[in-house]
Amino acid sequence: MKRTAKELDRFVGGWLEEHKQRRLMSGGLIEEQVFMDVLLNILEDADIGGFDADTINKATCLVLVFAGNDTTVVALTWALSLLLNNPCVLKKAQDELDMHVGKHRQLQESDIKKLVYLQVIVKGALRLYPPVPIIGLRAALEDCTLSTGYHISSGTRRACMD
Ligand code: HEM
């Protein structure tokens, strides 16, 4: 684990150096900022809980890659597998895409609100095969009331899917 952690740190450290160089060359005026650039701007000389800005930047980027990669792969694989096993649903999804997007351009994020059938497919796949079936247990440490007025007593545990 220690060896792998070092390797990962070298890997993500390489990204960080690239972004720092790019920032230096552009005089801090990068037009299309990616997540790491944004963190570089925000963190500057941060020292949070004894961790320096570079460590916080690398850890935040790594957690997003880890949390976002496998979950998305598993969700998409199940959704595609379910579609292939339900050809009439696949046909309806294709018809909806043809109607709202057509065959001559790629789907944009802004199209999604019109693709209601596709949304249901994604929700159905997540319900049938959640990529994260057992999630870490959490408990409220103290009484708190949400801005909506909902009260949560100290010790309340968040429900765990299984
Ligand atoms: C189908 C895709 C995904 C599923 C099923 C999923 C599921 C989950 C679940 C169940 C949690 C725990 C929530 C909790 O304990 O309160 C979580 C947390 C998290 N997810 Fe995802 N996730 C997905 C995609 C992503 C993506 C794409 C990213 C990043 C780009 C991401 C980043 C995170 C992070 C950073 C946390 C921790 C949040 C926190 O504790 O503050 N996830 N995710």
mmCIF file of N, CA, C and O in Angstrom, residues 44-146:
data_model
loop_
_atom_site.group_PDB
_atom_site.id
_atom_site.type_symbol
_atom_site.label_atom_id
_atom_site.label_comp_id
_atom_site.label_asym_id
_atom_site.label_seq_id
_atom_site.Cartn_x
_atom_site.Cartn_y
_atom_site.Cartn_z
ATOM 1 N N GLU A 44 -3.459 28.784 -2.864
ATOM 2 C CA GLU A 44 -2.258 29.640 -2.718
ATOM 3 C C GLU A 44 -1.297 29.086 -1.665
ATOM 4 O O GLU A 44 -0.752 28.022 -1.893
ATOM 5 N N ASP A 45 -1.182 29.771 -0.509
ATOM 6 C CA ASP A 45 -0.242 29.297 0.520
ATOM 7 C C ASP A 45 -0.980 28.648 1.686
ATOM 8 O O ASP A 45 -0.574 28.769 2.841
ATOM 9 N N ALA A 46 -2.061 27.954 1.370
ATOM 10 C CA ALA A 46 -2.904 27.398 2.437
ATOM 11 C C ALA A 46 -2.129 26.431 3.326
ATOM 12 O O ALA A 46 -1.175 25.790 2.892
ATOM 13 N N ASP A 47 -2.584 26.360 4.553
ATOM 14 C CA ASP A 47 -2.069 25.355 5.487
ATOM 15 C C ASP A 47 -3.286 24.944 6.311
ATOM 16 O O ASP A 47 -3.696 25.632 7.220
ATOM 17 N N ILE A 48 -3.903 23.813 5.905
ATOM 18 C CA ILE A 48 -5.129 23.404 6.592
ATOM 19 C C ILE A 48 -4.830 22.134 7.370
ATOM 20 O O ILE A 48 -4.456 21.117 6.778
ATOM 21 N N GLY A 49 -5.011 22.222 8.674
ATOM 22 C CA GLY A 49 -4.778 21.061 9.540
ATOM 23 C C GLY A 49 -3.364 20.526 9.399
ATOM 24 O O GLY A 49 -3.134 19.325 9.490
ATOM 25 N N GLY A 50 -2.418 21.422 9.134
ATOM 26 C CA GLY A 50 -1.028 20.987 9.031
ATOM 27 C C GLY A 50 -0.643 20.472 7.648
ATOM 28 O O GLY A 50 0.488 20.039 7.442
ATOM 29 N N PHE A 51 -1.594 20.489 6.684
ATOM 30 C CA PHE A 51 -1.270 20.037 5.331
ATOM 31 C C PHE A 51 -1.053 21.243 4.416
ATOM 32 O O PHE A 51 -1.830 22.194 4.446
ATOM 33 N N ASP A 52 -0.010 21.172 3.592
ATOM 34 C CA ASP A 52 0.267 22.310 2.714
ATOM 35 C C ASP A 52 -0.644 22.281 1.480
ATOM 36 O O ASP A 52 -1.358 21.309 1.239
ATOM 37 N N ALA A 53 -0.590 23.383 0.703
ATOM 38 C CA ALA A 53 -1.495 23.546 -0.437
ATOM 39 C C ALA A 53 -1.349 22.408 -1.456
ATOM 40 O O ALA A 53 -2.347 21.893 -1.971
ATOM 41 N N ASP A 54 -0.102 21.991 -1.715
ATOM 42 C CA ASP A 54 0.118 20.931 -2.718
ATOM 43 C C ASP A 54 -0.546 19.622 -2.283
ATOM 44 O O ASP A 54 -1.191 18.937 -3.071
ATOM 45 N N THR A 55 -0.376 19.296 -1.013
ATOM 46 C CA THR A 55 -0.950 18.034 -0.512
ATOM 47 C C THR A 55 -2.476 18.085 -0.599
ATOM 48 O O THR A 55 -3.115 17.112 -1.018
ATOM 49 N N ILE A 56 -3.068 19.225 -0.226
ATOM 50 C CA ILE A 56 -4.533 19.350 -0.267
ATOM 51 C C ILE A 56 -5.024 19.254 -1.717
ATOM 52 O O ILE A 56 -5.999 18.573 -2.024
ATOM 53 N N ASN A 57 -4.299 19.918 -2.612
ATOM 54 C CA ASN A 57 -4.670 19.887 -4.027
ATOM 55 C C ASN A 57 -4.623 18.449 -4.567
ATOM 56 O O ASN A 57 -5.602 17.950 -5.157
ATOM 57 N N LYS A 58 -3.517 17.759 -4.319
ATOM 58 C CA LYS A 58 -3.364 16.390 -4.838
ATOM 59 C C LYS A 58 -4.421 15.465 -4.238
ATOM 60 O O LYS A 58 -5.033 14.661 -4.939
ATOM 61 N N ALA A 59 -4.661 15.590 -2.926
ATOM 62 C CA ALA A 59 -5.622 14.694 -2.262
ATOM 63 C C ALA A 59 -7.036 14.946 -2.793
ATOM 64 O O ALA A 59 -7.799 14.005 -3.034
ATOM 65 N N THR A 60 -7.394 16.216 -2.998
ATOM 66 C CA THR A 60 -8.747 16.538 -3.464
ATOM 67 C C THR A 60 -8.962 16.007 -4.889
ATOM 68 O O THR A 60 -10.016 15.447 -5.202
ATOM 69 N N CYS A 61 -7.938 16.162 -5.728
ATOM 70 C CA CYS A 61 -8.074 15.660 -7.104
ATOM 71 C C CYS A 61 -8.160 14.133 -7.123
ATOM 72 O O CYS A 61 -8.985 13.555 -7.831
ATOM 73 N N LEU A 62 -7.319 13.495 -6.307
ATOM 74 C CA LEU A 62 -7.318 12.025 -6.294
ATOM 75 C C LEU A 62 -8.656 11.465 -5.810
ATOM 76 O O LEU A 62 -9.179 10.509 -6.374
ATOM 77 N N VAL A 63 -9.232 12.101 -4.780
ATOM 78 C CA VAL A 63 -10.491 11.568 -4.237
ATOM 79 C C VAL A 63 -11.602 11.677 -5.285
ATOM 80 O O VAL A 63 -12.452 10.786 -5.406
ATOM 81 N N LEU A 64 -11.570 12.737 -6.096
ATOM 82 C CA LEU A 64 -12.593 12.866 -7.135
ATOM 83 C C LEU A 64 -12.408 11.810 -8.224
ATOM 84 O O LEU A 64 -13.381 11.238 -8.721
ATOM 85 N N VAL A 65 -11.136 11.560 -8.571
ATOM 86 C CA VAL A 65 -10.870 10.537 -9.595
ATOM 87 C C VAL A 65 -11.330 9.172 -9.075
ATOM 88 O O VAL A 65 -12.043 8.427 -9.759
ATOM 89 N N PHE A 66 -10.959 8.856 -7.832
ATOM 90 C CA PHE A 66 -11.328 7.544 -7.278
ATOM 91 C C PHE A 66 -12.836 7.407 -7.108
ATOM 92 O O PHE A 66 -13.418 6.393 -7.449
ATOM 93 N N ALA A 67 -13.458 8.469 -6.542
ATOM 94 C CA ALA A 67 -14.899 8.383 -6.258
ATOM 95 C C ALA A 67 -15.712 8.417 -7.545
ATOM 96 O O ALA A 67 -16.786 7.837 -7.617
ATOM 97 N N GLY A 68 -15.194 9.111 -8.557
ATOM 98 C CA GLY A 68 -16.003 9.323 -9.762
ATOM 99 C C GLY A 68 -15.800 8.298 -10.853
ATOM 100 O O GLY A 68 -16.661 8.132 -11.720
ATOM 101 N N ASN A 69 -14.676 7.598 -10.829
ATOM 102 C CA ASN A 69 -14.370 6.710 -11.949
ATOM 103 C C ASN A 69 -15.133 5.386 -11.887
ATOM 104 O O ASN A 69 -15.979 5.096 -12.736
ATOM 105 N N ASP A 70 -14.860 4.608 -10.859
ATOM 106 C CA ASP A 70 -15.440 3.267 -10.780
ATOM 107 C C ASP A 70 -16.968 3.305 -10.715
ATOM 108 O O ASP A 70 -17.643 2.511 -11.364
ATOM 109 N N THR A 71 -17.500 4.252 -9.936
ATOM 110 C CA THR A 71 -18.957 4.383 -9.807
ATOM 111 C C THR A 71 -19.610 4.603 -11.177
ATOM 112 O O THR A 71 -20.602 3.965 -11.510
ATOM 113 N N THR A 72 -18.989 5.498 -11.975
ATOM 114 C CA THR A 72 -19.560 5.820 -13.284
ATOM 115 C C THR A 72 -19.447 4.631 -14.238
ATOM 116 O O THR A 72 -20.388 4.299 -14.965
ATOM 117 N N VAL A 73 -18.276 3.969 -14.190
ATOM 118 C CA VAL A 73 -18.070 2.802 -15.063
ATOM 119 C C VAL A 73 -19.115 1.718 -14.744
ATOM 120 O O VAL A 73 -19.770 1.177 -15.641
ATOM 121 N N VAL A 74 -19.286 1.435 -13.448
ATOM 122 C CA VAL A 74 -20.221 0.378 -13.046
ATOM 123 C C VAL A 74 -21.655 0.759 -13.439
ATOM 124 O O VAL A 74 -22.397 -0.050 -14.009
ATOM 125 N N ALA A 75 -22.039 2.023 -13.193
ATOM 126 C CA ALA A 75 -23.407 2.468 -13.507
ATOM 127 C C ALA A 75 -23.671 2.364 -15.005
ATOM 128 O O ALA A 75 -24.722 1.862 -15.438
ATOM 129 N N LEU A 76 -22.710 2.813 -15.816
ATOM 130 C CA LEU A 76 -22.914 2.783 -17.275
ATOM 131 C C LEU A 76 -22.932 1.354 -17.804
ATOM 132 O O LEU A 76 -23.722 1.017 -18.699
ATOM 133 N N THR A 77 -22.059 0.508 -17.237
ATOM 134 C CA THR A 77 -22.010 -0.884 -17.706
ATOM 135 C C THR A 77 -23.350 -1.569 -17.446
ATOM 136 O O THR A 77 -23.897 -2.258 -18.313
ATOM 137 N N TRP A 78 -23.917 -1.355 -16.230
ATOM 138 C CA TRP A 78 -25.210 -1.970 -15.922
ATOM 139 C C TRP A 78 -26.320 -1.394 -16.805
ATOM 140 O O TRP A 78 -27.172 -2.140 -17.319
ATOM 141 N N ALA A 79 -26.310 -0.088 -17.016
ATOM 142 C CA ALA A 79 -27.368 0.534 -17.826
ATOM 143 C C ALA A 79 -27.323 -0.030 -19.245
ATOM 144 O O ALA A 79 -28.364 -0.410 -19.812
ATOM 145 N N LEU A 80 -26.108 -0.134 -19.809
ATOM 146 C CA LEU A 80 -25.990 -0.662 -21.175
ATOM 147 C C LEU A 80 -26.388 -2.131 -21.222
ATOM 148 O O LEU A 80 -27.077 -2.572 -22.158
ATOM 149 N N SER A 81 -25.970 -2.895 -20.199
ATOM 150 C CA SER A 81 -26.307 -4.313 -20.163
ATOM 151 C C SER A 81 -27.830 -4.506 -20.081
ATOM 152 O O SER A 81 -28.416 -5.352 -20.779
ATOM 153 N N LEU A 82 -28.495 -3.673 -19.250
ATOM 154 C CA LEU A 82 -29.960 -3.771 -19.132
ATOM 155 C C LEU A 82 -30.634 -3.411 -20.449
ATOM 156 O O LEU A 82 -31.615 -4.052 -20.862
ATOM 157 N N LEU A 83 -30.097 -2.398 -21.134
ATOM 158 C CA LEU A 83 -30.691 -1.996 -22.421
ATOM 159 C C LEU A 83 -30.553 -3.113 -23.453
ATOM 160 O O LEU A 83 -31.500 -3.410 -24.190
ATOM 161 N N LEU A 84 -29.361 -3.735 -23.475
ATOM 162 C CA LEU A 84 -29.141 -4.793 -24.468
ATOM 163 C C LEU A 84 -30.042 -5.991 -24.203
ATOM 164 O O LEU A 84 -30.426 -6.722 -25.118
ATOM 165 N N ASN A 85 -30.393 -6.184 -22.935
ATOM 166 C CA ASN A 85 -31.276 -7.304 -22.596
ATOM 167 C C ASN A 85 -32.752 -6.951 -22.693
ATOM 168 O O ASN A 85 -33.612 -7.798 -22.460
ATOM 169 N N ASN A 86 -33.060 -5.694 -22.983
ATOM 170 C CA ASN A 86 -34.455 -5.248 -23.132
ATOM 171 C C ASN A 86 -34.583 -4.434 -24.424
ATOM 172 O O ASN A 86 -34.697 -3.197 -24.385
ATOM 173 N N PRO A 87 -34.552 -5.125 -25.584
ATOM 174 C CA PRO A 87 -34.485 -4.429 -26.868
ATOM 175 C C PRO A 87 -35.613 -3.415 -27.095
ATOM 176 O O PRO A 87 -35.377 -2.386 -27.732
ATOM 177 N N CYS A 88 -36.813 -3.682 -26.540
ATOM 178 C CA CYS A 88 -37.888 -2.715 -26.823
ATOM 179 C C CYS A 88 -37.650 -1.407 -26.066
ATOM 180 O O CYS A 88 -37.980 -0.315 -26.556
ATOM 181 N N VAL A 89 -37.033 -1.501 -24.882
ATOM 182 C CA VAL A 89 -36.672 -0.284 -24.128
ATOM 183 C C VAL A 89 -35.562 0.456 -24.891
ATOM 184 O O VAL A 89 -35.597 1.685 -25.040
ATOM 185 N N LEU A 90 -34.595 -0.322 -25.399
ATOM 186 C CA LEU A 90 -33.499 0.276 -26.172
ATOM 187 C C LEU A 90 -34.050 1.054 -27.365
ATOM 188 O O LEU A 90 -33.647 2.185 -27.649
ATOM 189 N N LYS A 91 -35.045 0.434 -28.041
ATOM 190 C CA LYS A 91 -35.635 1.071 -29.233
ATOM 191 C C LYS A 91 -36.302 2.402 -28.851
ATOM 192 O O LYS A 91 -36.127 3.421 -29.533
ATOM 193 N N LYS A 92 -37.044 2.381 -27.731
ATOM 194 C CA LYS A 92 -37.710 3.625 -27.294
ATOM 195 C C LYS A 92 -36.682 4.701 -26.961
ATOM 196 O O LYS A 92 -36.880 5.876 -27.263
ATOM 197 N N ALA A 93 -35.571 4.281 -26.324
ATOM 198 C CA ALA A 93 -34.517 5.256 -25.962
ATOM 199 C C ALA A 93 -33.899 5.841 -27.238
ATOM 200 O O ALA A 93 -33.662 7.050 -27.328
ATOM 201 N N GLN A 94 -33.678 4.948 -28.232
ATOM 202 C CA GLN A 94 -33.102 5.441 -29.497
ATOM 203 C C GLN A 94 -34.053 6.413 -30.182
ATOM 204 O O GLN A 94 -33.635 7.454 -30.702
ATOM 205 N N ASP A 95 -35.354 6.075 -30.169
ATOM 206 C CA ASP A 95 -36.345 6.971 -30.798
ATOM 207 C C ASP A 95 -36.337 8.333 -30.120
ATOM 208 O O ASP A 95 -36.406 9.373 -30.779
ATOM 209 N N GLU A 96 -36.260 8.313 -28.782
ATOM 210 C CA GLU A 96 -36.256 9.588 -28.054
ATOM 211 C C GLU A 96 -35.016 10.409 -28.427
ATOM 212 O O GLU A 96 -35.109 11.621 -28.651
ATOM 213 N N LEU A 97 -33.860 9.726 -28.516
ATOM 214 C CA LEU A 97 -32.618 10.433 -28.883
ATOM 215 C C LEU A 97 -32.716 10.989 -30.304
ATOM 216 O O LEU A 97 -32.325 12.129 -30.568
ATOM 217 N N ASP A 98 -33.271 10.178 -31.217
ATOM 218 C CA ASP A 98 -33.405 10.646 -32.614
ATOM 219 C C ASP A 98 -34.281 11.886 -32.675
ATOM 220 O O ASP A 98 -34.027 12.811 -33.432
ATOM 221 N N MET A 99 -35.356 11.872 -31.849
ATOM 222 C CA MET A 99 -36.308 12.981 -31.902
ATOM 223 C C MET A 99 -35.683 14.267 -31.339
ATOM 224 O O MET A 99 -35.812 15.321 -31.925
ATOM 225 N N HIS A 100 -34.989 14.165 -30.220
ATOM 226 C CA HIS A 100 -34.514 15.391 -29.552
ATOM 227 C C HIS A 100 -33.079 15.786 -29.897
ATOM 228 O O HIS A 100 -32.696 16.937 -29.746
ATOM 229 N N VAL A 101 -32.264 14.823 -30.326
ATOM 230 C CA VAL A 101 -30.860 15.136 -30.629
ATOM 231 C C VAL A 101 -30.563 14.945 -32.110
ATOM 232 O O VAL A 101 -29.850 15.730 -32.725
ATOM 233 N N GLY A 102 -31.144 13.914 -32.697
ATOM 234 C CA GLY A 102 -30.878 13.617 -34.108
ATOM 235 C C GLY A 102 -29.604 12.819 -34.263
ATOM 236 O O GLY A 102 -28.929 12.504 -33.281
ATOM 237 N N LYS A 103 -29.253 12.509 -35.521
ATOM 238 C CA LYS A 103 -28.101 11.638 -35.749
ATOM 239 C C LYS A 103 -26.861 12.433 -36.172
ATOM 240 O O LYS A 103 -25.823 11.860 -36.463
ATOM 241 N N HIS A 104 -26.977 13.762 -36.259
ATOM 242 C CA HIS A 104 -25.857 14.526 -36.845
ATOM 243 C C HIS A 104 -25.044 15.335 -35.857
ATOM 244 O O HIS A 104 -24.193 16.101 -36.252
ATOM 245 N N ARG A 105 -25.352 15.174 -34.581
ATOM 246 C CA ARG A 105 -24.521 15.861 -33.587
ATOM 247 C C ARG A 105 -24.474 15.013 -32.313
ATOM 248 O O ARG A 105 -25.255 14.074 -32.161
ATOM 249 N N GLN A 106 -23.518 15.395 -31.441
ATOM 250 C CA GLN A 106 -23.425 14.642 -30.191
ATOM 251 C C GLN A 106 -24.376 15.231 -29.159
ATOM 252 O O GLN A 106 -24.716 16.413 -29.220
ATOM 253 N N LEU A 107 -24.777 14.367 -28.230
ATOM 254 C CA LEU A 107 -25.670 14.816 -27.161
ATOM 255 C C LEU A 107 -24.953 15.845 -26.265
ATOM 256 O O LEU A 107 -23.778 15.682 -25.957
ATOM 257 N N GLN A 108 -25.659 16.916 -25.920
ATOM 258 C CA GLN A 108 -25.104 17.923 -25.007
ATOM 259 C C GLN A 108 -25.787 17.777 -23.651
ATOM 260 O O GLN A 108 -26.919 17.298 -23.586
ATOM 261 N N GLU A 109 -25.114 18.250 -22.627
ATOM 262 C CA GLU A 109 -25.699 18.163 -21.292
ATOM 263 C C GLU A 109 -27.070 18.854 -21.264
ATOM 264 O O GLU A 109 -27.999 18.409 -20.598
ATOM 265 N N SER A 110 -27.190 19.942 -22.031
ATOM 266 C CA SER A 110 -28.451 20.700 -22.030
ATOM 267 C C SER A 110 -29.621 19.903 -22.634
ATOM 268 O O SER A 110 -30.782 20.269 -22.456
ATOM 269 N N ASP A 111 -29.329 18.809 -23.373
ATOM 270 C CA ASP A 111 -30.405 17.988 -23.951
ATOM 271 C C ASP A 111 -31.083 17.121 -22.892
ATOM 272 O O ASP A 111 -32.219 16.676 -23.078
ATOM 273 N N ILE A 112 -30.353 16.863 -21.804
ATOM 274 C CA ILE A 112 -30.807 15.822 -20.869
ATOM 275 C C ILE A 112 -32.214 16.086 -20.332
ATOM 276 O O ILE A 112 -33.013 15.165 -20.177
ATOM 277 N N LYS A 113 -32.535 17.363 -20.079
ATOM 278 C CA LYS A 113 -33.866 17.648 -19.496
ATOM 279 C C LYS A 113 -35.002 17.190 -20.420
ATOM 280 O O LYS A 113 -36.097 16.870 -19.956
ATOM 281 N N LYS A 114 -34.734 17.132 -21.727
ATOM 282 C CA LYS A 114 -35.787 16.683 -22.652
ATOM 283 C C LYS A 114 -35.839 15.145 -22.747
ATOM 284 O O LYS A 114 -36.824 14.588 -23.213
ATOM 285 N N LEU A 115 -34.772 14.481 -22.343
ATOM 286 C CA LEU A 115 -34.700 13.026 -22.521
ATOM 287 C C LEU A 115 -35.250 12.319 -21.283
ATOM 288 O O LEU A 115 -34.521 11.684 -20.519
ATOM 289 N N VAL A 116 -36.564 12.427 -21.106
ATOM 290 C CA VAL A 116 -37.173 11.914 -19.866
ATOM 291 C C VAL A 116 -37.113 10.386 -19.786
ATOM 292 O O VAL A 116 -36.943 9.820 -18.711
ATOM 293 N N TYR A 117 -37.260 9.723 -20.929
ATOM 294 C CA TYR A 117 -37.221 8.257 -20.928
ATOM 295 C C TYR A 117 -35.815 7.780 -20.526
ATOM 296 O O TYR A 117 -35.669 6.862 -19.709
ATOM 297 N N LEU A 118 -34.788 8.430 -21.079
ATOM 298 C CA LEU A 118 -33.406 8.081 -20.747
ATOM 299 C C LEU A 118 -33.130 8.315 -19.252
ATOM 300 O O LEU A 118 -32.457 7.517 -18.604
ATOM 301 N N GLN A 119 -33.694 9.391 -18.735
ATOM 302 C CA GLN A 119 -33.504 9.673 -17.299
ATOM 303 C C GLN A 119 -34.058 8.527 -16.453
ATOM 304 O O GLN A 119 -33.459 8.110 -15.461
ATOM 305 N N VAL A 120 -35.227 8.026 -16.872
ATOM 306 C CA VAL A 120 -35.855 6.930 -16.118
ATOM 307 C C VAL A 120 -34.994 5.664 -16.217
ATOM 308 O O VAL A 120 -34.858 4.912 -15.250
ATOM 309 N N ILE A 121 -34.396 5.456 -17.387
ATOM 310 C CA ILE A 121 -33.537 4.275 -17.568
ATOM 311 C C ILE A 121 -32.352 4.347 -16.594
ATOM 312 O O ILE A 121 -32.018 3.368 -15.923
ATOM 313 N N VAL A 122 -31.744 5.528 -16.517
ATOM 314 C CA VAL A 122 -30.582 5.688 -15.622
ATOM 315 C C VAL A 122 -31.013 5.455 -14.169
ATOM 316 O O VAL A 122 -30.358 4.721 -13.421
ATOM 317 N N LYS A 123 -32.148 6.039 -13.804
ATOM 318 C CA LYS A 123 -32.614 5.864 -12.420
ATOM 319 C C LYS A 123 -32.927 4.392 -12.137
ATOM 320 O O LYS A 123 -32.612 3.863 -11.066
ATOM 321 N N GLY A 124 -33.558 3.726 -13.124
ATOM 322 C CA GLY A 124 -33.908 2.310 -12.960
ATOM 323 C C GLY A 124 -32.661 1.457 -12.794
ATOM 324 O O GLY A 124 -32.604 0.570 -11.933
ATOM 325 N N ALA A 125 -31.623 1.744 -13.606
ATOM 326 C CA ALA A 125 -30.379 0.965 -13.525
ATOM 327 C C ALA A 125 -29.711 1.195 -12.167
ATOM 328 O O ALA A 125 -29.226 0.250 -11.539
ATOM 329 N N LEU A 126 -29.730 2.460 -11.694
ATOM 330 C CA LEU A 126 -29.115 2.745 -10.382
ATOM 331 C C LEU A 126 -29.876 2.052 -9.259
ATOM 332 O O LEU A 126 -29.297 1.609 -8.275
ATOM 333 N N ARG A 127 -31.214 1.974 -9.416
ATOM 334 C CA ARG A 127 -32.020 1.321 -8.386
ATOM 335 C C ARG A 127 -31.758 -0.188 -8.365
ATOM 336 O O ARG A 127 -31.595 -0.801 -7.310
ATOM 337 N N LEU A 128 -31.714 -0.796 -9.579
ATOM 338 C CA LEU A 128 -31.525 -2.248 -9.646
ATOM 339 C C LEU A 128 -30.104 -2.663 -9.275
ATOM 340 O O LEU A 128 -29.894 -3.667 -8.618
ATOM 341 N N TYR A 129 -29.126 -1.899 -9.742
ATOM 342 C CA TYR A 129 -27.714 -2.265 -9.513
ATOM 343 C C TYR A 129 -26.914 -1.063 -9.030
ATOM 344 O O TYR A 129 -26.103 -0.514 -9.769
ATOM 345 N N PRO A 130 -27.139 -0.634 -7.784
ATOM 346 C CA PRO A 130 -26.385 0.534 -7.299
ATOM 347 C C PRO A 130 -24.882 0.241 -7.269
ATOM 348 O O PRO A 130 -24.481 -0.789 -6.729
ATOM 349 N N PRO A 131 -24.068 1.104 -7.868
ATOM 350 C CA PRO A 131 -22.624 0.851 -7.895
ATOM 351 C C PRO A 131 -21.996 0.895 -6.501
ATOM 352 O O PRO A 131 -20.925 0.357 -6.283
ATOM 353 N N VAL A 132 -22.660 1.545 -5.561
ATOM 354 C CA VAL A 132 -22.116 1.626 -4.204
ATOM 355 C C VAL A 132 -23.159 1.044 -3.258
ATOM 356 O O VAL A 132 -23.902 1.770 -2.622
ATOM 357 N N PRO A 133 -23.262 -0.310 -3.185
ATOM 358 C CA PRO A 133 -24.357 -0.911 -2.429
ATOM 359 C C PRO A 133 -24.250 -0.702 -0.925
ATOM 360 O O PRO A 133 -25.223 -0.549 -0.243
ATOM 361 N N ILE A 134 -23.031 -0.672 -0.384
ATOM 362 C CA ILE A 134 -22.911 -0.494 1.067
ATOM 363 C C ILE A 134 -22.147 0.799 1.291
ATOM 364 O O ILE A 134 -20.978 0.898 0.935
ATOM 365 N N ILE A 135 -22.819 1.777 1.851
ATOM 366 C CA ILE A 135 -22.119 3.043 2.063
ATOM 367 C C ILE A 135 -21.792 3.222 3.537
ATOM 368 O O ILE A 135 -22.478 2.692 4.390
ATOM 369 N N GLY A 136 -20.711 3.931 3.765
ATOM 370 C CA GLY A 136 -20.223 4.088 5.132
ATOM 371 C C GLY A 136 -21.298 4.620 6.058
ATOM 372 O O GLY A 136 -22.048 5.509 5.695
ATOM 373 N N LEU A 137 -21.355 4.061 7.251
ATOM 374 C CA LEU A 137 -22.343 4.531 8.221
ATOM 375 C C LEU A 137 -21.950 5.890 8.759
ATOM 376 O O LEU A 137 -20.780 6.161 8.984
ATOM 377 N N ARG A 138 -22.927 6.742 8.949
ATOM 378 C CA ARG A 138 -22.658 8.049 9.552
ATOM 379 C C ARG A 138 -23.656 8.255 10.681
ATOM 380 O O ARG A 138 -24.771 7.772 10.624
ATOM 381 N N ALA A 139 -23.246 8.995 11.689
ATOM 382 C CA ALA A 139 -24.179 9.335 12.764
ATOM 383 C C ALA A 139 -23.989 10.803 13.121
ATOM 384 O O ALA A 139 -22.859 11.309 13.093
ATOM 385 N N ALA A 140 -25.114 11.474 13.426
ATOM 386 C CA ALA A 140 -25.023 12.888 13.828
ATOM 387 C C ALA A 140 -24.360 12.958 15.195
ATOM 388 O O ALA A 140 -24.741 12.232 16.114
ATOM 389 N N LEU A 141 -23.354 13.816 15.328
ATOM 390 C CA LEU A 141 -22.632 13.927 16.602
ATOM 391 C C LEU A 141 -23.403 14.769 17.616
ATOM 392 O O LEU A 141 -23.281 14.591 18.798
ATOM 393 N N GLU A 142 -24.200 15.706 17.081
ATOM 394 C CA GLU A 142 -24.991 16.543 18.000
ATOM 395 C C GLU A 142 -26.339 16.875 17.368
ATOM 396 O O GLU A 142 -26.510 16.695 16.156
ATOM 397 N N ASP A 143 -27.293 17.336 18.166
ATOM 398 C CA ASP A 143 -28.601 17.747 17.651
ATOM 399 C C ASP A 143 -28.403 18.827 16.594
ATOM 400 O O ASP A 143 -27.543 19.686 16.764
ATOM 401 N N CYS A 144 -29.169 18.743 15.501
ATOM 402 C CA CYS A 144 -29.102 19.870 14.566
ATOM 403 C C CYS A 144 -30.443 20.008 13.843
ATOM 404 O O CYS A 144 -31.213 19.045 13.714
ATOM 405 N N THR A 145 -30.750 21.225 13.420
ATOM 406 C CA THR A 145 -31.985 21.483 12.676
ATOM 407 C C THR A 145 -31.611 22.069 11.327
ATOM 408 O O THR A 145 -30.888 23.067 11.267
ATOM 409 N N LEU A 146 -32.051 21.409 10.244
ATOM 410 C CA LEU A 146 -31.722 21.892 8.901
ATOM 411 C C LEU A 146 -32.493 23.168 8.610
ATOM 412 O O LEU A 146 -33.492 23.469 9.273
#
